[in-house]
GROMACS .gro file of C-alpha atoms in nm:
model
  271
    1MET     CA    1   0.124   1.933  -1.839
    2ALA     CA    2   0.347   1.776  -1.575
    3VAL     CA    3   0.222   1.749  -1.220
    4VAL     CA    4   0.463   1.874  -0.953
    5ASP     CA    5   0.415   1.738  -0.602
    6ALA     CA    6   0.496   1.919  -0.281
    7ALA     CA    7   0.811   1.719  -0.218
    8SER     CA    8   0.957   1.822  -0.554
    9LEU     CA    9   0.893   2.191  -0.487
   10GLY     CA   10   1.008   2.192  -0.127
   11VAL     CA   11   0.719   2.217   0.117
   12GLU     CA   12   0.855   2.524   0.291
   13LYS     CA   13   0.824   2.721  -0.033
   14ILE     CA   14   0.455   2.649  -0.081
   15ARG     CA   15   0.215   2.922   0.027
   16PRO     CA   16  -0.164   2.934   0.074
   17PRO     CA   17  -0.377   3.021  -0.231
   18SER     CA   18  -0.402   3.383  -0.339
   19LEU     CA   19  -0.654   3.616  -0.178
   20ALA     CA   20  -0.834   3.644  -0.512
   21LEU     CA   21  -0.894   3.268  -0.522
   22ALA     CA   22  -1.003   3.264  -0.159
   23LEU     CA   23  -1.251   3.549  -0.201
   24THR     CA   24  -1.414   3.390  -0.506
   25GLU     CA   25  -1.458   3.047  -0.346
   26ALA     CA   26  -1.827   3.086  -0.260
   27GLY     CA   27  -1.929   3.220  -0.600
   28ARG     CA   28  -1.737   2.954  -0.786
   29ALA     CA   29  -1.884   2.681  -0.566
   30VAL     CA   30  -2.232   2.798  -0.666
   31GLY     CA   31  -2.119   2.778  -1.028
   32ASP     CA   32  -1.997   2.422  -0.974
   33PHE     CA   33  -2.335   2.323  -0.831
   34ILE     CA   34  -2.520   2.485  -1.123
   35SER     CA   35  -2.294   2.306  -1.371
   36LEU     CA   36  -2.381   1.978  -1.200
   37GLN     CA   37  -2.750   2.030  -1.271
   38GLY     CA   38  -2.682   2.105  -1.637
   39ALA     CA   39  -2.447   1.810  -1.680
   40SER     CA   40  -2.673   1.550  -1.521
   41PRO     CA   41  -2.770   1.394  -1.858
   42LEU     CA   42  -2.402   1.358  -1.952
   43LEU     CA   43  -2.323   1.179  -1.626
   44THR     CA   44  -2.550   0.896  -1.737
   45PHE     CA   45  -2.257   0.794  -1.958
   46ALA     CA   46  -2.030   0.742  -1.657
   47PRO     CA   47  -1.951   0.372  -1.612
   48LYS     CA   48  -2.171   0.153  -1.395
   49GLY     CA   49  -2.028   0.012  -1.076
   50ASP     CA   50  -2.004  -0.343  -0.945
   51GLY     CA   51  -2.203  -0.278  -0.629
   52HIS     CA   52  -1.913  -0.271  -0.387
   53PRO     CA   53  -1.941  -0.046  -0.079
   54VAL     CA   54  -1.819   0.313  -0.091
   55MET     CA   55  -1.792   0.541   0.212
   56VAL     CA   56  -1.778   0.917   0.151
   57LEU     CA   57  -1.611   1.140   0.411
   58PRO     CA   58  -1.682   1.516   0.438
   59GLY     CA   59  -1.437   1.802   0.477
   60PHE     CA   60  -1.344   1.998   0.788
   61LEU     CA   61  -1.648   2.139   0.973
   62ALA     CA   62  -1.881   1.976   0.720
   63GLY     CA   63  -2.126   1.692   0.771
   64GLY     CA   64  -2.291   1.420   0.570
   65VAL     CA   65  -2.533   1.659   0.401
   66THR     CA   66  -2.244   1.806   0.198
   67THR     CA   67  -2.159   1.467   0.048
   68ALA     CA   68  -2.522   1.382  -0.035
   69PRO     CA   69  -2.502   1.486  -0.405
   70LEU     CA   70  -2.196   1.269  -0.464
   71ARG     CA   71  -2.346   0.979  -0.273
   72ARG     CA   72  -2.669   1.001  -0.474
   73PHE     CA   73  -2.468   0.992  -0.796
   74LEU     CA   74  -2.269   0.688  -0.683
   75THR     CA   75  -2.584   0.510  -0.570
   76SER     CA   76  -2.735   0.574  -0.914
   77LYS     CA   77  -2.433   0.398  -1.062
   78GLY     CA   78  -2.499   0.088  -0.858
   79TYR     CA   79  -2.265   0.131  -0.563
   80ASP     CA   80  -2.355   0.046  -0.204
   81THR     CA   81  -2.293   0.402  -0.086
   82HIS     CA   82  -2.248   0.500   0.278
   83CYS     CA   83  -2.232   0.830   0.464
   84TRP     CA   84  -1.953   0.843   0.717
   85GLY     CA   85  -2.215   0.871   0.994
   86LEU     CA   86  -2.010   1.071   1.246
   87GLY     CA   87  -2.177   1.411   1.221
   88ARG     CA   88  -1.970   1.720   1.148
   89ASN     CA   89  -1.604   1.662   1.075
   90LEU     CA   90  -1.434   1.816   1.377
   91GLY     CA   91  -1.117   1.613   1.341
   92PRO     CA   92  -1.040   1.392   1.644
   93HIS     CA   93  -1.352   1.518   1.822
   94ALA     CA   94  -1.555   1.334   1.555
   95ILE     CA   95  -1.347   1.025   1.484
   96GLY     CA   96  -1.191   0.968   1.828
   97PRO     CA   97  -0.840   1.054   1.953
   98GLU     CA   98  -0.690   0.762   1.758
   99GLY     CA   99  -0.950   0.751   1.483
  100GLU     CA  100  -1.114   0.453   1.650
  101LEU     CA  101  -1.473   0.561   1.577
  102LEU     CA  102  -1.399   0.592   1.207
  103GLY     CA  103  -1.222   0.257   1.214
  104GLN     CA  104  -1.528   0.098   1.373
  105ARG     CA  105  -1.748   0.248   1.103
  106LEU     CA  106  -1.525   0.106   0.828
  107GLU     CA  107  -1.512  -0.236   0.990
  108SER     CA  108  -1.889  -0.239   1.033
  109ILE     CA  109  -1.944  -0.178   0.661
  110TYR     CA  110  -1.687  -0.443   0.570
  111ARG     CA  111  -1.841  -0.702   0.802
  112LYS     CA  112  -2.192  -0.628   0.678
  113THR     CA  113  -2.113  -0.639   0.306
  114LYS     CA  114  -1.824  -0.887   0.315
  115ARG     CA  115  -1.650  -0.672   0.053
  116LYS     CA  116  -1.364  -0.424   0.066
  117VAL     CA  117  -1.471  -0.061   0.095
  118SER     CA  118  -1.361   0.223  -0.133
  119LEU     CA  119  -1.306   0.551   0.050
  120VAL     CA  120  -1.381   0.889  -0.109
  121GLY     CA  121  -1.272   1.181   0.108
  122TRP     CA  122  -1.315   1.554   0.055
  123SER     CA  123  -1.042   1.779   0.198
  124LEU     CA  124  -0.978   1.666   0.560
  125GLY     CA  125  -1.196   1.365   0.486
  126GLY     CA  126  -0.941   1.258   0.226
  127ILE     CA  127  -0.655   1.280   0.475
  128MET     CA  128  -0.858   1.064   0.711
  129SER     CA  129  -0.931   0.817   0.429
  130ARG     CA  130  -0.561   0.772   0.355
  131GLU     CA  131  -0.477   0.718   0.722
  132LEU     CA  132  -0.769   0.478   0.759
  133ALA     CA  133  -0.638   0.275   0.467
  134LYS     CA  134  -0.293   0.259   0.627
  135ARG     CA  135  -0.437   0.133   0.954
  136TYR     CA  136  -0.697  -0.109   0.810
  137PRO     CA  137  -0.559  -0.216   0.470
  138LYS     CA  138  -0.754  -0.543   0.459
  139TYR     CA  139  -1.082  -0.351   0.462
  140VAL     CA  140  -0.999  -0.094   0.190
  141ARG     CA  141  -1.024  -0.136  -0.188
  142GLN     CA  142  -0.905   0.207  -0.299
  143VAL     CA  143  -0.882   0.570  -0.185
  144ILE     CA  144  -0.990   0.881  -0.375
  145THR     CA  145  -0.922   1.227  -0.234
  146LEU     CA  146  -1.082   1.557  -0.337
  147GLY     CA  147  -0.865   1.860  -0.266
  148SER     CA  148  -0.705   1.693   0.036
  149PRO     CA  149  -0.388   1.872   0.162
  150PHE     CA  150  -0.192   1.568   0.276
  151GLY     CA  151   0.140   1.726   0.174
  152ALA     CA  152   0.391   1.792   0.449
  153ASN     CA  153   0.320   2.165   0.501
  154PRO     CA  154   0.007   2.194   0.719
  155ARG     CA  155   0.003   2.573   0.698
  156ALA     CA  156  -0.021   2.605   0.320
  157ASN     CA  157  -0.392   2.678   0.351
  158HIS     CA  158  -0.630   2.940   0.487
  159VAL     CA  159  -0.792   2.735   0.763
  160TRP     CA  160  -0.507   2.600   0.974
  161ARG     CA  161  -0.567   2.848   1.257
  162ILE     CA  162  -0.934   2.751   1.270
  163TYR     CA  163  -0.836   2.384   1.272
  164GLN     CA  164  -0.601   2.440   1.565
  165ALA     CA  165  -0.869   2.629   1.758
  166VAL     CA  166  -1.137   2.364   1.698
  167THR     CA  167  -0.928   2.052   1.752
  168GLY     CA  168  -0.658   2.170   1.991
  169GLN     CA  169  -0.396   2.004   1.770
  170ASP     CA  170  -0.067   2.187   1.718
  171LEU     CA  171   0.019   2.235   1.350
  172ASP     CA  172   0.366   2.374   1.414
  173PRO     CA  173   0.587   2.205   1.150
  174VAL     CA  174   0.891   2.219   1.378
  175VAL     CA  175   0.713   2.020   1.647
  176MET     CA  176   0.510   1.787   1.424
  177GLN     CA  177   0.720   1.746   1.109
  178GLU     CA  178   0.756   1.370   1.139
  179VAL     CA  179   0.379   1.335   1.165
  180PHE     CA  180   0.326   1.554   0.860
  181ASP     CA  181   0.589   1.364   0.662
  182ASN     CA  182   0.402   1.040   0.736
  183LEU     CA  183   0.073   1.195   0.623
  184ALA     CA  184   0.232   1.270   0.286
  185GLU     CA  185   0.297   0.900   0.222
  186ALA     CA  186   0.023   0.711   0.037
  187PRO     CA  187  -0.116   0.381   0.171
  188LYS     CA  188   0.114   0.103   0.053
  189GLY     CA  189  -0.034  -0.129  -0.206
  190ILE     CA  190  -0.375   0.040  -0.209
  191PRO     CA  191  -0.466   0.241  -0.522
  192SER     CA  192  -0.487   0.609  -0.430
  193THR     CA  193  -0.606   0.885  -0.663
  194ALA     CA  194  -0.587   1.256  -0.586
  195ILE     CA  195  -0.833   1.487  -0.762
  196TYR     CA  196  -0.746   1.856  -0.733
  197SER     CA  197  -0.789   2.202  -0.887
  198ARG     CA  198  -0.523   2.467  -0.936
  199GLY     CA  199  -0.803   2.713  -0.867
  200ASP     CA  200  -0.846   2.586  -0.511
  201GLY     CA  201  -0.893   2.891  -0.290
  202VAL     CA  202  -0.865   2.715   0.047
  203VAL     CA  203  -0.561   2.487   0.026
  204ALA     CA  204  -0.249   2.502  -0.191
  205TRP     CA  205  -0.310   2.258  -0.476
  206GLN     CA  206   0.051   2.139  -0.460
  207MET     CA  207  -0.028   1.987  -0.120
  208CYS     CA  208  -0.306   1.776  -0.273
  209VAL     CA  209  -0.092   1.579  -0.521
  210GLU     CA  210   0.026   1.220  -0.482
  211LYS     CA  211   0.392   1.126  -0.512
  212LYS     CA  212   0.474   0.895  -0.801
  213SER     CA  213   0.431   0.523  -0.742
  214LYS     CA  214   0.274   0.219  -0.910
  215THR     CA  215  -0.051   0.264  -0.719
  216THR     CA  216  -0.098   0.642  -0.713
  217ASP     CA  217  -0.248   0.882  -0.964
  218ASN     CA  218  -0.345   1.248  -0.991
  219ILE     CA  219  -0.634   1.402  -1.184
  220GLU     CA  220  -0.650   1.778  -1.233
  221VAL     CA  221  -0.987   1.940  -1.298
  222TYR     CA  222  -1.008   2.281  -1.463
  223ALA     CA  223  -0.899   2.581  -1.258
  224SER     CA  224  -1.245   2.735  -1.226
  225VAL     CA  225  -1.338   2.453  -0.988
  226SER     CA  226  -1.329   2.574  -0.627
  227HIS     CA  227  -1.233   2.381  -0.315
  228CYS     CA  228  -1.590   2.403  -0.186
  229GLY     CA  229  -1.722   2.298  -0.527
  230LEU     CA  230  -1.523   1.977  -0.564
  231GLY     CA  231  -1.806   1.775  -0.414
  232VAL     CA  232  -2.068   1.911  -0.655
  233ASN     CA  233  -1.874   1.931  -0.982
  234PRO     CA  234  -1.963   1.706  -1.279
  235ALA     CA  235  -1.603   1.654  -1.392
  236VAL     CA  236  -1.514   1.540  -1.041
  237PHE     CA  237  -1.816   1.308  -1.032
  238PHE     CA  238  -1.719   1.146  -1.362
  239ALA     CA  239  -1.357   1.098  -1.251
  240VAL     CA  240  -1.466   0.940  -0.923
  241GLY     CA  241  -1.704   0.711  -1.109
  242ASP     CA  242  -1.433   0.615  -1.357
  243ARG     CA  243  -1.193   0.520  -1.078
  244LEU     CA  244  -1.446   0.323  -0.875
  245ALA     CA  245  -1.557   0.123  -1.180
  246LEU     CA  246  -1.215  -0.038  -1.225
  247PRO     CA  247  -1.207  -0.408  -1.135
  248GLU     CA  248  -1.046  -0.460  -0.796
  249LYS     CA  249  -0.725  -0.618  -0.921
  250GLU     CA  250  -0.706  -0.430  -1.251
  251TRP     CA  251  -0.645  -0.074  -1.132
  252ALA     CA  252  -0.481   0.155  -1.387
  253PRO     CA  253  -0.412   0.530  -1.401
  254PHE     CA  254  -0.674   0.766  -1.543
  255ASP     CA  255  -0.644   0.815  -1.920
  256ARG     CA  256  -0.744   1.165  -2.029
  257SER     CA  257  -0.629   1.105  -2.387
  258VAL     CA  258  -0.915   0.877  -2.489
  259SER     CA  259  -1.145   1.163  -2.591
  260THR     CA  260  -1.144   1.534  -2.669
  261TRP     CA  261  -1.383   1.619  -2.388
  262ARG     CA  262  -1.160   1.444  -2.134
  263ARG     CA  263  -0.862   1.648  -2.247
  264PHE     CA  264  -1.073   1.961  -2.197
  265ALA     CA  265  -1.222   1.867  -1.860
  266TYR     CA  266  -0.896   1.733  -1.716
  267PRO     CA  267  -0.595   1.955  -1.797
  268SER     CA  268  -0.352   1.694  -1.665
  269SER     CA  269  -0.333   1.352  -1.507
  270GLY     CA  270  -0.061   1.124  -1.380
  271HIS     CA  271   0.268   1.247  -1.237
   0.00000   0.00000   0.00000
């Protein structure tokens, strides 16, 4: 199945997810968490890591506790895993007006470990990860986003009004279009993988897909996976582990064709 990014569709034509998907978010997220418990033995087959540092960033209004299951999994695979350490993700109120607090956190991990840091960001945390990689490329090994709406239509979701109220940032596309267009561009030269679900009930999945380039990839998980369940879903965990295990200078796109179960768990990958 071909992946269609927001630019190909025309961002103005993309709408928020259906009401049915939005209303079933909570129930499906519980299902994702339950599936994680049942799949724990299978995740032992995920590849081991090389011990490099990984920082995991939470979604909008969420804190480090929400990324704890993913961080525990990555730690079990041998990574030097770090919480973002900035409390609840309230946009610029958490990371600083220019993202300086998040930049300091990244630099601190890099200086301490003397190794490039992989960034895994959920929703808004993924947008921040991409921008962090653009600003501090020498500190970043790769970026992985989970349901992050970095496409150029900031209103193709069900939370933009809440975001405006909390952060005070104007999401009017007429006023801020250049900013949004820049957000849609992946970090140059840094491998960036977008993991998304067509069943996302919070943000339009089309806004979460990378444009085609030599260093970008997309991995679709089955449509029953909710936006709020991306951080507790076993298929997502395996995909993140697969990406992080790649040698630093030997990055390659995800291959779903290597096994039957991969073809089932990941309906599409690539561009």
